mmCIF file of N, CA and C in Angstrom:
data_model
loop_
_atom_site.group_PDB
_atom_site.id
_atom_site.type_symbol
_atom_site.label_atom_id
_atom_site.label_comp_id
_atom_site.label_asym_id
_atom_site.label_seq_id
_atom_site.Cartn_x
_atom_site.Cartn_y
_atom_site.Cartn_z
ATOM 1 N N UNK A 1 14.072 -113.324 -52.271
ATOM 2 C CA UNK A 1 13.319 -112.391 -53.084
ATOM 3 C C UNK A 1 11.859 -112.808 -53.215
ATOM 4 N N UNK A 2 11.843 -114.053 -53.005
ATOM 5 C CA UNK A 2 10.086 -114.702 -53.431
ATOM 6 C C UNK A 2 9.516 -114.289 -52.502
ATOM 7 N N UNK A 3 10.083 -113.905 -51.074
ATOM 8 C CA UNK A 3 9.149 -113.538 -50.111
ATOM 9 C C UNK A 3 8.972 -112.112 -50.160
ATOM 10 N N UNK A 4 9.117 -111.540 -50.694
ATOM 11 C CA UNK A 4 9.183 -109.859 -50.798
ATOM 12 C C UNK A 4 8.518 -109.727 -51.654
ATOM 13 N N UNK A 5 8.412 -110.546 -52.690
ATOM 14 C CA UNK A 5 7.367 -110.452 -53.957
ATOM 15 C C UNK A 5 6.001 -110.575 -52.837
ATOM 16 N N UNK A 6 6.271 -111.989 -52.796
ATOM 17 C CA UNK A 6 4.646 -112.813 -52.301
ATOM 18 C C UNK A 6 4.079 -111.299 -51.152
ATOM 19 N N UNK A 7 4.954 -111.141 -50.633
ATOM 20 C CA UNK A 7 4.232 -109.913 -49.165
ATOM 21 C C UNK A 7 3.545 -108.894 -50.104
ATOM 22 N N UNK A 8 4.692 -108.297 -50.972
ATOM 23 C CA UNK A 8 4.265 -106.879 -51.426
ATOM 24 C C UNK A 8 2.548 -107.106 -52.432
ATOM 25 N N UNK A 9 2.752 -107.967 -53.244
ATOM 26 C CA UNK A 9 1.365 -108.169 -53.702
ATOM 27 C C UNK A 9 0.195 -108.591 -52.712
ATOM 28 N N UNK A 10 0.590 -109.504 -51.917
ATOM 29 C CA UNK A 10 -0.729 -109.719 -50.744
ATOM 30 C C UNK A 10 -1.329 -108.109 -50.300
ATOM 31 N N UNK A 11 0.107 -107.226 -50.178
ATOM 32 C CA UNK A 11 -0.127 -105.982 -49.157
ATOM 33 C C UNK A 11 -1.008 -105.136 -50.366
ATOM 34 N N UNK A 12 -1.016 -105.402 -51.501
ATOM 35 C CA UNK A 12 -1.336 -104.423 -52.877
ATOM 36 C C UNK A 12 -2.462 -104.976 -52.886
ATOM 37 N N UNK A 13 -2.801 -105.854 -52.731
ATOM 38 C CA UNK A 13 -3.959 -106.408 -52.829
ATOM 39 C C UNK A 13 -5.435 -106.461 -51.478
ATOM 40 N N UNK A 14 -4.445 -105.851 -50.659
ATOM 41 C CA UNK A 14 -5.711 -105.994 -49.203
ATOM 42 C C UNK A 14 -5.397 -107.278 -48.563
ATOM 43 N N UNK A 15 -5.134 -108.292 -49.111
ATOM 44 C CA UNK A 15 -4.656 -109.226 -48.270
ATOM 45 C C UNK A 15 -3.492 -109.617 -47.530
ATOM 46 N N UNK A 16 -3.230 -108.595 -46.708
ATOM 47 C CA UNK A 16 -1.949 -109.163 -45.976
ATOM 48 C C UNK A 16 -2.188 -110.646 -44.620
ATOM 49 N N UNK A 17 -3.665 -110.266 -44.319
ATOM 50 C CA UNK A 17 -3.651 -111.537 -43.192
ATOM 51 C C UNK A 17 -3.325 -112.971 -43.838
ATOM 52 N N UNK A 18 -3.438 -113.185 -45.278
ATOM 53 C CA UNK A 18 -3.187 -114.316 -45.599
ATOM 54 C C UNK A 18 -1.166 -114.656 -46.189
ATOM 55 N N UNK A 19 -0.586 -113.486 -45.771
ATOM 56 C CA UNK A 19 0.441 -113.595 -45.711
ATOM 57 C C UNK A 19 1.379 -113.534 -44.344
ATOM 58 N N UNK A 20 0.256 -113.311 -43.367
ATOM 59 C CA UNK A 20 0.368 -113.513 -42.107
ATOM 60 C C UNK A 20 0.215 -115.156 -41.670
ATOM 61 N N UNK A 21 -0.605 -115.786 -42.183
ATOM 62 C CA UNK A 21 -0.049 -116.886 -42.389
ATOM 63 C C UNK A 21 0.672 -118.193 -43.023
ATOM 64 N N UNK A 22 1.029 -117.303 -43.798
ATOM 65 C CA UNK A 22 2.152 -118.056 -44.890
ATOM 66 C C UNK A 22 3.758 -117.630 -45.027
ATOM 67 N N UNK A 23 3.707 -116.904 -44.911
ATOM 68 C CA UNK A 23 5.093 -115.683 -44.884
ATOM 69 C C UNK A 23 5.935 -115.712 -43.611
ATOM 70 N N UNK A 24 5.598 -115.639 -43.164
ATOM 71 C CA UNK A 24 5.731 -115.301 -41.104
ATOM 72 C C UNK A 24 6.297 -116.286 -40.431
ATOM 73 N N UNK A 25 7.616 -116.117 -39.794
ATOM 74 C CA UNK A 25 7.881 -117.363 -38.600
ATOM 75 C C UNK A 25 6.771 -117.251 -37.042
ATOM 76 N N UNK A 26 6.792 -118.120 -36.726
ATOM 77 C CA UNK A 26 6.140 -118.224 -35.331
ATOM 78 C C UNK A 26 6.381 -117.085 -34.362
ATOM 79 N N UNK A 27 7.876 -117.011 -34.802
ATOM 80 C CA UNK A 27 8.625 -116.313 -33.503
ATOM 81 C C UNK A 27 8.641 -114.986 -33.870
ATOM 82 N N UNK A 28 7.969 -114.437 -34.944
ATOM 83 C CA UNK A 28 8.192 -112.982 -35.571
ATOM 84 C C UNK A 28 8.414 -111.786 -34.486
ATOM 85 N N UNK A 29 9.359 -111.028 -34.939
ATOM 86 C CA UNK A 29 9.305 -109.773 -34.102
ATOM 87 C C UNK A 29 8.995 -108.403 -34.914
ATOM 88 N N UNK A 30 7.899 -108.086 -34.217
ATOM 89 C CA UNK A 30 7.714 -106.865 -35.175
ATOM 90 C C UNK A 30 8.240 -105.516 -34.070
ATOM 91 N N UNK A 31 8.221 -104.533 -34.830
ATOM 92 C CA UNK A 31 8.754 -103.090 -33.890
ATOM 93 C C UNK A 31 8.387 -101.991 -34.952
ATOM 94 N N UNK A 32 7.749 -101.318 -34.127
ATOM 95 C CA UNK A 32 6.861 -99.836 -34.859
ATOM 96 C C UNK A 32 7.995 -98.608 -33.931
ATOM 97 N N UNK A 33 8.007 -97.918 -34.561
ATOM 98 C CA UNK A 33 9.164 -96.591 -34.556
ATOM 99 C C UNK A 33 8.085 -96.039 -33.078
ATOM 100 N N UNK A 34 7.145 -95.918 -32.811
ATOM 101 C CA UNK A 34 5.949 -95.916 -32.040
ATOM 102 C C UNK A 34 4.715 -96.979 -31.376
ATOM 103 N N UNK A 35 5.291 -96.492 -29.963
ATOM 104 C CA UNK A 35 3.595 -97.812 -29.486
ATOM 105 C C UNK A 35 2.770 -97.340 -29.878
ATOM 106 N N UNK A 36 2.081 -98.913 -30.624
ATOM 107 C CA UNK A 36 0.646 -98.870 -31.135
ATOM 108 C C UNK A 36 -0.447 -99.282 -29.824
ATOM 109 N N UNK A 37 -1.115 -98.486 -29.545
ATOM 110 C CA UNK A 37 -2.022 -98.315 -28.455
ATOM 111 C C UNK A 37 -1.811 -99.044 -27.567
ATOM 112 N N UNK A 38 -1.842 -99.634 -26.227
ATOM 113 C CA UNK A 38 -1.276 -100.514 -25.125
ATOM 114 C C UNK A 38 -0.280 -101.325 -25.588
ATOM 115 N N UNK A 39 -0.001 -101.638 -26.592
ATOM 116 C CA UNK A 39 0.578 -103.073 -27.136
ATOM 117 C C UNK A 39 1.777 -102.888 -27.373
ATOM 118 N N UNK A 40 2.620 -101.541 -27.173
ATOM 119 C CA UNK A 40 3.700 -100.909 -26.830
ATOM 120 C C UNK A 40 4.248 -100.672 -28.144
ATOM 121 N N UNK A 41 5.808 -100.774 -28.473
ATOM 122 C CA UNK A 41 6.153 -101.180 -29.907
ATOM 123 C C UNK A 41 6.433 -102.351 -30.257
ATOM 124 N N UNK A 42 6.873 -103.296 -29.594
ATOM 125 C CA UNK A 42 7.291 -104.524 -30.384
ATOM 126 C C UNK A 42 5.885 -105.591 -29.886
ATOM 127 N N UNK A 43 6.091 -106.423 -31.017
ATOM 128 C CA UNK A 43 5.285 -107.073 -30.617
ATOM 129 C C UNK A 43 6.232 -108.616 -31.310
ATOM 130 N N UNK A 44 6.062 -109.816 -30.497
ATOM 131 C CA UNK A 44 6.783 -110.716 -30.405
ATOM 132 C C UNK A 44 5.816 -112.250 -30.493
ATOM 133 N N UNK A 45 6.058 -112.725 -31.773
ATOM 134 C CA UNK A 45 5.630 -114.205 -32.138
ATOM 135 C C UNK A 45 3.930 -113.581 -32.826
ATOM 136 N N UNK A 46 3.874 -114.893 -33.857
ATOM 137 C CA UNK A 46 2.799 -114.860 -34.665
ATOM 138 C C UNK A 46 1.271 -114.379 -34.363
ATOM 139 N N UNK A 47 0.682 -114.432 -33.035
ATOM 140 C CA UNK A 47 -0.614 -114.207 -32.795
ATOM 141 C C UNK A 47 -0.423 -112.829 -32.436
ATOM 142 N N UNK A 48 0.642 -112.538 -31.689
ATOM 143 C CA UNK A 48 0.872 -110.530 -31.297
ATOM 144 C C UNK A 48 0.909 -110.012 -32.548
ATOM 145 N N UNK A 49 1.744 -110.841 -33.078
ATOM 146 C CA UNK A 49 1.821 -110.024 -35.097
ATOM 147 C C UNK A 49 0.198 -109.837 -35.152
ATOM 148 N N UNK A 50 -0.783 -110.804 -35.007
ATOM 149 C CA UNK A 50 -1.891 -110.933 -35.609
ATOM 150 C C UNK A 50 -3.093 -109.844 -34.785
ATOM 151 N N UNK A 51 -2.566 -109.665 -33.573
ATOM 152 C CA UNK A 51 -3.469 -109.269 -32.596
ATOM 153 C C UNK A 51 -2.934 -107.302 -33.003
ATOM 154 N N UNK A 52 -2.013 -107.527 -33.413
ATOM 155 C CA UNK A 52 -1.563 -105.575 -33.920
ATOM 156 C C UNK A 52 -2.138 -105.650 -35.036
ATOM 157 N N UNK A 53 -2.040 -106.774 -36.179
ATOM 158 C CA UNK A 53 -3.021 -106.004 -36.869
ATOM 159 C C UNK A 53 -4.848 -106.278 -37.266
ATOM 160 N N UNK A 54 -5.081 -106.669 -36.157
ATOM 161 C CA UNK A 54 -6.377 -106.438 -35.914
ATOM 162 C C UNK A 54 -6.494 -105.532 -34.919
ATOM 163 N N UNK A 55 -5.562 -104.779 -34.260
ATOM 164 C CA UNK A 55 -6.087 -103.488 -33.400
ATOM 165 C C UNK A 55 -5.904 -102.728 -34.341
ATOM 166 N N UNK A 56 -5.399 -102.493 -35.612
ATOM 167 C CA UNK A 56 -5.163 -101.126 -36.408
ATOM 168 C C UNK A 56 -6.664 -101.276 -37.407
ATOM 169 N N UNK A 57 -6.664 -102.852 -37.877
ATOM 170 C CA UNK A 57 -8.263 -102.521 -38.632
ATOM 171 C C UNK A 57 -9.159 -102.083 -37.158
ATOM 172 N N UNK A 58 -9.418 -102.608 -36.268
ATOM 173 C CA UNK A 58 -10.767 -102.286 -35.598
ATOM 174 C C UNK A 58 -10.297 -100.436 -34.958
ATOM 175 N N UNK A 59 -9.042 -100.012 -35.327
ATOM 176 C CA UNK A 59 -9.013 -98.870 -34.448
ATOM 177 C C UNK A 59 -9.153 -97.953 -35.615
ATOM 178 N N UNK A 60 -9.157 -97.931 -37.071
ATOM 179 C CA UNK A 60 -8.956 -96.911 -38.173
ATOM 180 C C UNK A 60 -9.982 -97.610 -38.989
ATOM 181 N N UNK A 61 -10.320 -96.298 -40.190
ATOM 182 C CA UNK A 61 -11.022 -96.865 -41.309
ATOM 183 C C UNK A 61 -10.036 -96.568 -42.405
ATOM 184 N N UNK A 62 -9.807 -97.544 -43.355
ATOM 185 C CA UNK A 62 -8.558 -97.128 -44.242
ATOM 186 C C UNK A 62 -9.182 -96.808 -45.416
ATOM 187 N N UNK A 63 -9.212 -95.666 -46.046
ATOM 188 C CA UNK A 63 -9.771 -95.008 -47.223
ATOM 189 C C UNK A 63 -8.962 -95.516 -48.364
ATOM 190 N N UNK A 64 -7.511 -95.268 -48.344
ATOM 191 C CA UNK A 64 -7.315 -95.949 -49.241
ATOM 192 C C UNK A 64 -5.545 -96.402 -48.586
ATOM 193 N N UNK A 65 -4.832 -96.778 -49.485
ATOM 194 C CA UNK A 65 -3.466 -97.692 -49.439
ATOM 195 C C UNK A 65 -2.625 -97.627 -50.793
ATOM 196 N N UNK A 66 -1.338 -97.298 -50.754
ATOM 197 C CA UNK A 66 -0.220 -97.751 -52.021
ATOM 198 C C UNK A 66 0.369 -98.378 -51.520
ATOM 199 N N UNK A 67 1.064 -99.629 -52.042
ATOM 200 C CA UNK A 67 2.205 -100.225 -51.344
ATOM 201 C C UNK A 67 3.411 -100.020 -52.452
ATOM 202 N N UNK A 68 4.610 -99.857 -51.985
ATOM 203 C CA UNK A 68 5.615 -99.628 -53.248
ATOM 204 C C UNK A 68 6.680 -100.710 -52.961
ATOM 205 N N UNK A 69 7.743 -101.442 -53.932
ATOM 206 C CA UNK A 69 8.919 -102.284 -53.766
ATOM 207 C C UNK A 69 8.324 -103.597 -54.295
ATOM 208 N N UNK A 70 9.399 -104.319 -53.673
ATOM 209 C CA UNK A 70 9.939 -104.891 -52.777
ATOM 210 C C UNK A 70 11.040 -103.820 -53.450
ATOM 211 N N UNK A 71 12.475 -103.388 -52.353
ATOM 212 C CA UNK A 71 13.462 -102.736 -52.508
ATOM 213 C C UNK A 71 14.363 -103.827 -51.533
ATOM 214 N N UNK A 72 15.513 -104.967 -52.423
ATOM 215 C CA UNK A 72 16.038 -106.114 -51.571
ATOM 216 C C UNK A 72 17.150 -105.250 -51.582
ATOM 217 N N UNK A 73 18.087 -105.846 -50.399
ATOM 218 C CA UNK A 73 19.275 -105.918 -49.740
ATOM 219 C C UNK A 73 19.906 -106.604 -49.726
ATOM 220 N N UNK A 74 20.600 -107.518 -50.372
ATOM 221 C CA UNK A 74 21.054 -109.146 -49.959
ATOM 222 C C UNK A 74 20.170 -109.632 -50.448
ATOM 223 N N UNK A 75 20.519 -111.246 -49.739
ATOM 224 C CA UNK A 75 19.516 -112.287 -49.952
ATOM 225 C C UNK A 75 18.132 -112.174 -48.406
ATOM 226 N N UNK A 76 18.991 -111.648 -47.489
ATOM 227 C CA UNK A 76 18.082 -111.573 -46.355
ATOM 228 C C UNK A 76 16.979 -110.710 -45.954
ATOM 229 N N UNK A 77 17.146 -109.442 -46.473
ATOM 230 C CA UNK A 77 16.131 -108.096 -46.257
ATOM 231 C C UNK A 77 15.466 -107.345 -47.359
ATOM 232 N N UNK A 78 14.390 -107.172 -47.124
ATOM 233 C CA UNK A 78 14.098 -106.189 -48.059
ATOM 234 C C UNK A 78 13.366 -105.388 -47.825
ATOM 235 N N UNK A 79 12.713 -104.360 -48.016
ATOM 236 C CA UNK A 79 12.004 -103.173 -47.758
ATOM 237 C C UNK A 79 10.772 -103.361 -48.732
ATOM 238 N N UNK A 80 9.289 -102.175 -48.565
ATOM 239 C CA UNK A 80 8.409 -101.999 -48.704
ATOM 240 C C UNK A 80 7.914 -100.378 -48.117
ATOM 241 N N UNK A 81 7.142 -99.939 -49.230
ATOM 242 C CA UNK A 81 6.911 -98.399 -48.719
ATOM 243 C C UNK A 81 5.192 -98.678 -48.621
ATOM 244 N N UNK A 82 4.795 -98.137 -47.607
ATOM 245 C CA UNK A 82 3.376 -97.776 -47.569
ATOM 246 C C UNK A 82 2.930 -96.211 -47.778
ATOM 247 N N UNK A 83 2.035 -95.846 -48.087
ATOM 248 C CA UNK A 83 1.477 -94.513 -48.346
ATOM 249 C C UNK A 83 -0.616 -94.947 -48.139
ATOM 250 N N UNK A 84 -0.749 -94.549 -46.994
ATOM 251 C CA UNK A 84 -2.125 -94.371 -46.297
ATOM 252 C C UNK A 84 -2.869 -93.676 -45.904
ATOM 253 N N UNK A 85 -3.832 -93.074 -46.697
ATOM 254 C CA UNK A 85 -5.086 -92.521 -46.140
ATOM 255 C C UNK A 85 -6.159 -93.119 -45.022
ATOM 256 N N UNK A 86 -6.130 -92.689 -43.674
ATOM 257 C CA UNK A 86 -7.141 -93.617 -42.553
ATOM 258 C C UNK A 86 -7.719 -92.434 -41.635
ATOM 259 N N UNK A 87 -8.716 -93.071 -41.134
ATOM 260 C CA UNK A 87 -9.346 -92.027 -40.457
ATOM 261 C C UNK A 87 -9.311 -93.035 -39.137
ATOM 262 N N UNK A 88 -9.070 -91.869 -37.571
ATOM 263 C CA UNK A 88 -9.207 -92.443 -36.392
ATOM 264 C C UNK A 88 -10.358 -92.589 -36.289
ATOM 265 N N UNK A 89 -11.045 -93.678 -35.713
ATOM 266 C CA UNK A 89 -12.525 -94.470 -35.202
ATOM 267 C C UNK A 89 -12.549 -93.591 -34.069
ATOM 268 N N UNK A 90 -11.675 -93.453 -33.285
ATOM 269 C CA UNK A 90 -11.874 -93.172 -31.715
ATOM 270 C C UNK A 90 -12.484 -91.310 -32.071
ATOM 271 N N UNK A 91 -11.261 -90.859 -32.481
ATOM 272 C CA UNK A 91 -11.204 -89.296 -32.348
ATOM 273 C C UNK A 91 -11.745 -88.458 -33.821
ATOM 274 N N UNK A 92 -11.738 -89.141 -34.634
ATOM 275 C CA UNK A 92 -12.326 -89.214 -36.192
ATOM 276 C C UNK A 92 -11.962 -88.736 -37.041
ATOM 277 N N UNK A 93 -10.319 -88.179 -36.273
ATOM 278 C CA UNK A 93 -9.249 -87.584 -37.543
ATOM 279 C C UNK A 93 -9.173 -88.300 -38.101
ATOM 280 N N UNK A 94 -8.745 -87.623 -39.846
ATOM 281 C CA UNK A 94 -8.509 -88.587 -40.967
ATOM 282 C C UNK A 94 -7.279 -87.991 -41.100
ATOM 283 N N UNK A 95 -6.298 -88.376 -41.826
ATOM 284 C CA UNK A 95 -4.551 -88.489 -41.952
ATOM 285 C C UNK A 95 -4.188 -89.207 -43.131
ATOM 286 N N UNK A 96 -2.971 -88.560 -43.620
ATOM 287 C CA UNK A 96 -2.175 -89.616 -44.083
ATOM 288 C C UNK A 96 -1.336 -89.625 -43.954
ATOM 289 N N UNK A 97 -0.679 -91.191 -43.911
ATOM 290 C CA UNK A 97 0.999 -91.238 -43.474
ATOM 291 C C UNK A 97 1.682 -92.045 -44.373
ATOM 292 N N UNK A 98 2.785 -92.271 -44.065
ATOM 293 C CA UNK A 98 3.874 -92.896 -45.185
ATOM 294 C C UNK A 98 4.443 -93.364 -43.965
ATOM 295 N N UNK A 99 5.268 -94.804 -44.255
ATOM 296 C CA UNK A 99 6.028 -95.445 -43.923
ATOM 297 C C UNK A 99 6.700 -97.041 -44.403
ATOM 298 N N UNK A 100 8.103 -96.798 -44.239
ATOM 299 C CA UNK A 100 8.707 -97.814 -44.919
ATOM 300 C C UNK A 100 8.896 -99.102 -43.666
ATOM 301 N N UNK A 101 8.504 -100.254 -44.792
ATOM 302 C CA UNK A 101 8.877 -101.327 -43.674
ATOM 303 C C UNK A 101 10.338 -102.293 -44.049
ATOM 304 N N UNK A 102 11.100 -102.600 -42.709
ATOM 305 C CA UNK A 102 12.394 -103.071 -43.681
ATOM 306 C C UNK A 102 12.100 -104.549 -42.855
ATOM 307 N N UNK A 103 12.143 -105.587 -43.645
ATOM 308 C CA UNK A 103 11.751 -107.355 -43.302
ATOM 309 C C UNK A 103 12.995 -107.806 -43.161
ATOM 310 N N UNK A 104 13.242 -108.680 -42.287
ATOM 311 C CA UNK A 104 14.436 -109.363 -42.495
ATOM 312 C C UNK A 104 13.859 -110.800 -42.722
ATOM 313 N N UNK A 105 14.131 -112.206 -43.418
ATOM 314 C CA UNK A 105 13.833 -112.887 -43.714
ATOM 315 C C UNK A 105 15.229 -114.164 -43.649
ATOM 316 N N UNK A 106 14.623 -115.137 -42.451
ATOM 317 C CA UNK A 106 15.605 -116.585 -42.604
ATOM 318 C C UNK A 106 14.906 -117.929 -42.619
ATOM 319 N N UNK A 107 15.324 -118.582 -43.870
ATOM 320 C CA UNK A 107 14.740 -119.778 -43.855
ATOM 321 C C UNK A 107 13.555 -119.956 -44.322
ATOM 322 N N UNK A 108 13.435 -118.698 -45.287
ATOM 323 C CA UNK A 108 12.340 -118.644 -46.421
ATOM 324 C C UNK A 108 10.979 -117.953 -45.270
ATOM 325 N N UNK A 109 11.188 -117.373 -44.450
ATOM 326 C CA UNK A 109 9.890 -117.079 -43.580
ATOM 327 C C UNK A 109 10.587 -115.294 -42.933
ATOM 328 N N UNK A 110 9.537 -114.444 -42.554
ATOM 329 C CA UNK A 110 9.961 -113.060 -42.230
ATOM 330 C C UNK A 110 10.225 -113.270 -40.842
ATOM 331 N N UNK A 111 11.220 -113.554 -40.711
ATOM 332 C CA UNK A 111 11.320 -112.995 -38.808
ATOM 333 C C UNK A 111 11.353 -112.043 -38.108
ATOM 334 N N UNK A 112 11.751 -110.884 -39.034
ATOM 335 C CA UNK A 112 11.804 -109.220 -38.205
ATOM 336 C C UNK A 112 10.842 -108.515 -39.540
ATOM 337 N N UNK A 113 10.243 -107.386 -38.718
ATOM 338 C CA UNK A 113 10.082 -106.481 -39.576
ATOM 339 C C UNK A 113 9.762 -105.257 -38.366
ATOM 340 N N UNK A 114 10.632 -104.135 -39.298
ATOM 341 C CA UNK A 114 10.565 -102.713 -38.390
ATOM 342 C C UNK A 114 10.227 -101.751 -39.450
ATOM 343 N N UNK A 115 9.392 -101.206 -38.722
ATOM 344 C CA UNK A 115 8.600 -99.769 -39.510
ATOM 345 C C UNK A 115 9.123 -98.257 -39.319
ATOM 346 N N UNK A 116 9.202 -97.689 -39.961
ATOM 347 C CA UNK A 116 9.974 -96.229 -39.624
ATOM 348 C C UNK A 116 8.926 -95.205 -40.550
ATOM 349 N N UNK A 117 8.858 -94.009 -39.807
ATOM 350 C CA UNK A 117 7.469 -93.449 -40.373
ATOM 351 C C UNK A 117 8.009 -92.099 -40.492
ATOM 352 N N UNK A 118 7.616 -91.071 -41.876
ATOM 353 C CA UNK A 118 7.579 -89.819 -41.924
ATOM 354 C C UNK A 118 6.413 -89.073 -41.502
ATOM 355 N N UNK A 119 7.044 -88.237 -41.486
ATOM 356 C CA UNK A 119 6.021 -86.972 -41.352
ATOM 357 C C UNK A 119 6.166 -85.916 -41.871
#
């Protein structure tokens, strides 16, 4: 549960890169319901974690952010809702989307996390 706390406030707060390195196994696997621009959907171990989300800051401007939860499962998983206002850099649509992220967590560190997105 401490890690679902510690994420969800970093994420409430704008600081998730510093829970990128505290939170996070080496070996993390992340997976977006959708490839994020070349980088396909999954992305596999700590610097790909890091390198997706520095393609989403340098590719969007984020107007604003809610983060909602932690919503646990066990001792191992727990969920997180996002709700985002961003505008594309490239094409200069602005949007908003929602999506829930579900973490799986062993050994006090996140090893999975998969995103699933409405529309």
């Amino acid at each position: 549960m401490d890690v679902g706390m510690q994420l969800a406030e970093l994420c409430k707060t704008g600081e998730e890169a510093k829970g990128l390195e505290t939170l996070y196994s080496q070996d993390v696997v992340s997976v977006e319901a959708l490839a994020m621009g070349e980088a396909g959907r999954e992305a596999v171990g700590i610097e790909a974690l890091k390198g997706k989300h520095d393609w989403w800051f340098s590719a969007n401007v984020v107007h604003s952010s809610k983060v909602g939860g932690p919503f646990f499962f066990g001792d191992d998983k727990f969920a997180l809702t996002f709700a985002m206002d961003a505008t594309d850099k490239a094409s200069g649509e602005r949007s908003q989307m929602t999506e829930i992220g579900i973490y799986t967590v062993s050994d006090g560190k996140i090893v999975r996390e998969e995103f699933f997105y409405g529309v």
